[in-house]
Coordinates of C-alpha atoms in Angstrom, one line a residue:
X26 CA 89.6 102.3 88.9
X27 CA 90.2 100.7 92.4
X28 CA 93.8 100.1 91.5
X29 CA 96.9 101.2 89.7
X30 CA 99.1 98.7 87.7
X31 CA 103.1 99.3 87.8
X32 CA 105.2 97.7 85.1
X33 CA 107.7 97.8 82.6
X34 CA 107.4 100.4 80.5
X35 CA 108.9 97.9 76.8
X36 CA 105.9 95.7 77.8
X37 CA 108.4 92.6 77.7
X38 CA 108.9 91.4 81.3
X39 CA 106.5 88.3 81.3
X40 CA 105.6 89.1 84.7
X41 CA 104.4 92.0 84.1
X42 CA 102.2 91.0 80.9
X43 CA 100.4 88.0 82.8
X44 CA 99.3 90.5 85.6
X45 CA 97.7 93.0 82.5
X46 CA 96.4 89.9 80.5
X47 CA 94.7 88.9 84.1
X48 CA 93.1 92.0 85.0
X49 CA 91.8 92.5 81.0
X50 CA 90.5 89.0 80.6
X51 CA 89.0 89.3 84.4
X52 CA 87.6 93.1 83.4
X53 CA 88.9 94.8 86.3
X54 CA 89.3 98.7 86.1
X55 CA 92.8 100.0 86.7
X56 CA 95.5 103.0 85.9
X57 CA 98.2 102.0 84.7
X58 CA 102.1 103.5 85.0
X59 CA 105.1 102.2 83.1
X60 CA 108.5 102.3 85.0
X61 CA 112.1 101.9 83.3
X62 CA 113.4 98.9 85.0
X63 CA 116.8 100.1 84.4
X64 CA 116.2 103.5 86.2
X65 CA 113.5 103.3 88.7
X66 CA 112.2 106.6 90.8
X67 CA 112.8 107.1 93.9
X68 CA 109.1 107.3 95.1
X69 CA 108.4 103.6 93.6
X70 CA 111.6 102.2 95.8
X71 CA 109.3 103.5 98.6
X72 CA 106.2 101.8 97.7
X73 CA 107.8 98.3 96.7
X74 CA 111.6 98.1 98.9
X75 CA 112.2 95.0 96.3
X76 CA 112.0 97.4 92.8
X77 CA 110.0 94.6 91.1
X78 CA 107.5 94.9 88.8
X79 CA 105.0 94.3 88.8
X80 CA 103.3 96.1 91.6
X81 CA 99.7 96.5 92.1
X82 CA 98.5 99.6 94.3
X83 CA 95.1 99.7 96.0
X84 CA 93.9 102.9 95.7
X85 CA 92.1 103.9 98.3
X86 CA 94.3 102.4 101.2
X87 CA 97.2 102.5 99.5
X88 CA 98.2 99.2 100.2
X89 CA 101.2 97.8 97.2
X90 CA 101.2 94.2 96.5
X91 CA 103.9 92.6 94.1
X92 CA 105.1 89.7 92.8
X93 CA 103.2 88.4 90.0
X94 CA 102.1 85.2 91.8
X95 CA 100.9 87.1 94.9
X96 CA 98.8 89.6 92.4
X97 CA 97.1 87.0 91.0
X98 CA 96.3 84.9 93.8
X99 CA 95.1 88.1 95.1
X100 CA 92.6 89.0 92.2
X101 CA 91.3 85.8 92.9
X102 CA 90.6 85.8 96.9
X103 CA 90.1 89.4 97.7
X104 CA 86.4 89.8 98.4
X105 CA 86.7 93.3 96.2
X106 CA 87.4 90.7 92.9
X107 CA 85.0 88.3 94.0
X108 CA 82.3 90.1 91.2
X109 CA 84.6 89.2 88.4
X110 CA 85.0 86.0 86.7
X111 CA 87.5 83.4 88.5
X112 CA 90.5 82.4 86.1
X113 CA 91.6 79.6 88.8
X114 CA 88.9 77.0 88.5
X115 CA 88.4 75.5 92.1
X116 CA 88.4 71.7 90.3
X117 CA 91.8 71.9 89.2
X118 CA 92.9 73.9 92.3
X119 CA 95.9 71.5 92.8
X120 CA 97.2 71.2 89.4
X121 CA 97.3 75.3 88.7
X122 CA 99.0 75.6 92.0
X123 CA 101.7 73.5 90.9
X124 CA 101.7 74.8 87.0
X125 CA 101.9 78.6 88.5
X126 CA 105.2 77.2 90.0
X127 CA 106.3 75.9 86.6
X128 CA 105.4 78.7 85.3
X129 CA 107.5 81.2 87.2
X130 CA 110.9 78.2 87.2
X131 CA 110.7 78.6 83.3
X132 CA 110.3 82.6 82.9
X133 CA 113.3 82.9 85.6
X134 CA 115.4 80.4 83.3
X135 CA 114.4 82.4 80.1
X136 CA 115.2 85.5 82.6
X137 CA 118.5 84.2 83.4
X138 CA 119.5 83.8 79.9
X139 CA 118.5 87.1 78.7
X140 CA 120.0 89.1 81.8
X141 CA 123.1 87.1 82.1
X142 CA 125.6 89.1 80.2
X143 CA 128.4 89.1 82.1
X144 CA 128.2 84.9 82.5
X145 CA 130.7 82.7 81.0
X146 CA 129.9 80.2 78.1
X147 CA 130.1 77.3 80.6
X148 CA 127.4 79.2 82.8
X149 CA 125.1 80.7 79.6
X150 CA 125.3 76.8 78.2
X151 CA 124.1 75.8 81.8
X152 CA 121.3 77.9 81.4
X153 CA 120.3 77.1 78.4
X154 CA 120.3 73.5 79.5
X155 CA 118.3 74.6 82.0
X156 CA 115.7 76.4 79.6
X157 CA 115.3 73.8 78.0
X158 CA 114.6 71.4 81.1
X159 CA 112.1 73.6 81.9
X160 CA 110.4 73.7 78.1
X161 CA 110.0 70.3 77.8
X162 CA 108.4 69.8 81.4
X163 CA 105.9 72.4 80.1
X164 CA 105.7 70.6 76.7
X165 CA 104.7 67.4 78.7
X166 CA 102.1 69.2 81.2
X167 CA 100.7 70.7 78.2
X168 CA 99.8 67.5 76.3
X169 CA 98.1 65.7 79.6
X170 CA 95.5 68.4 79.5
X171 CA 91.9 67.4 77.5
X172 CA 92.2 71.2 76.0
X173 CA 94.3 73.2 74.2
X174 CA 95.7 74.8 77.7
X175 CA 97.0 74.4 80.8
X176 CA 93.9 73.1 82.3
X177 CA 91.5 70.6 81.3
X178 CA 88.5 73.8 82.2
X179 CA 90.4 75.8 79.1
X180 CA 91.7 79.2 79.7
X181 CA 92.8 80.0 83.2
X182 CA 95.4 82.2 84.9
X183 CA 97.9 79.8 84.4

């Protein structure tokens, strides 16, 4: 494989899981390694200063990207991918640009609600609040596609 895959090692961090469902449905060879989120090794702090997961790692040069975002956009536009099948139609450019955005503003609300355990009731009921913003701006995205997903050309990255 050209690449090695860092994540979660629950296999619950929705980050994480769009970056694995991307490379499968894409067929791109990689290793993967599971990390504990809640103690991660020293050596992975070294490749990735942030700690986030996920990380890809280009084997041969070595070269760490992460951010789940900036992984898929690189699957996409590095020249080594270009043999594999697209999951951002170039029609609808525009439109999964924005929806990635959506995307990631509604995992970090559902993120904020299951990591907040020290907030207060006022601040939890703000954040459900904003969950549930977030839901029914999907919900309404959603239903002004022609196909059962995010973009009218069906499956996608998105």
């Amino acid at each position: 494989p050209m690449l090695t895959l860092y994540r979660d090692n629950n296999g619950w961090c929705p980050f994480c899981e769009r970056v694995w469902v991307a490379l499968l449905v894409k067929g791109i060879p990689f290793d993967e390694r599971t990390l504990s989120l809640q103690k991660k090794p020293a050596w992975y702090l070294e490749k990735v200063p942030t700690g986030l997961v996920p990380s890809i790692e280009f084997v041969e040069s070595g070269e760490v990207v992460w951010e789940s975002k900036d992984i898929l956009m690189r699957l996409e536009n590095d020249p080594r991918f270009s043999s594999y099948p697209s999951l951002l139609p170039v029609a609808e450019l525009t439109r999964a640009t924005m929806l990635l955005d959506e995307c990631d503003l509604l995992t970090k609300s559902i993120a904020g609600i299951l990591y907040g355990s020290n907030a207060t009731s006022a601040e939890l009921a703000a954040k459900m609040q904003g969950f549930e913003d977030a839901m029914t701006k999907m919900e309404k995205l959603l239903s002004e596609s022609s196909s059962p997903f995010f973009l009218d050309s069906g499956c996608s990255m998105v």
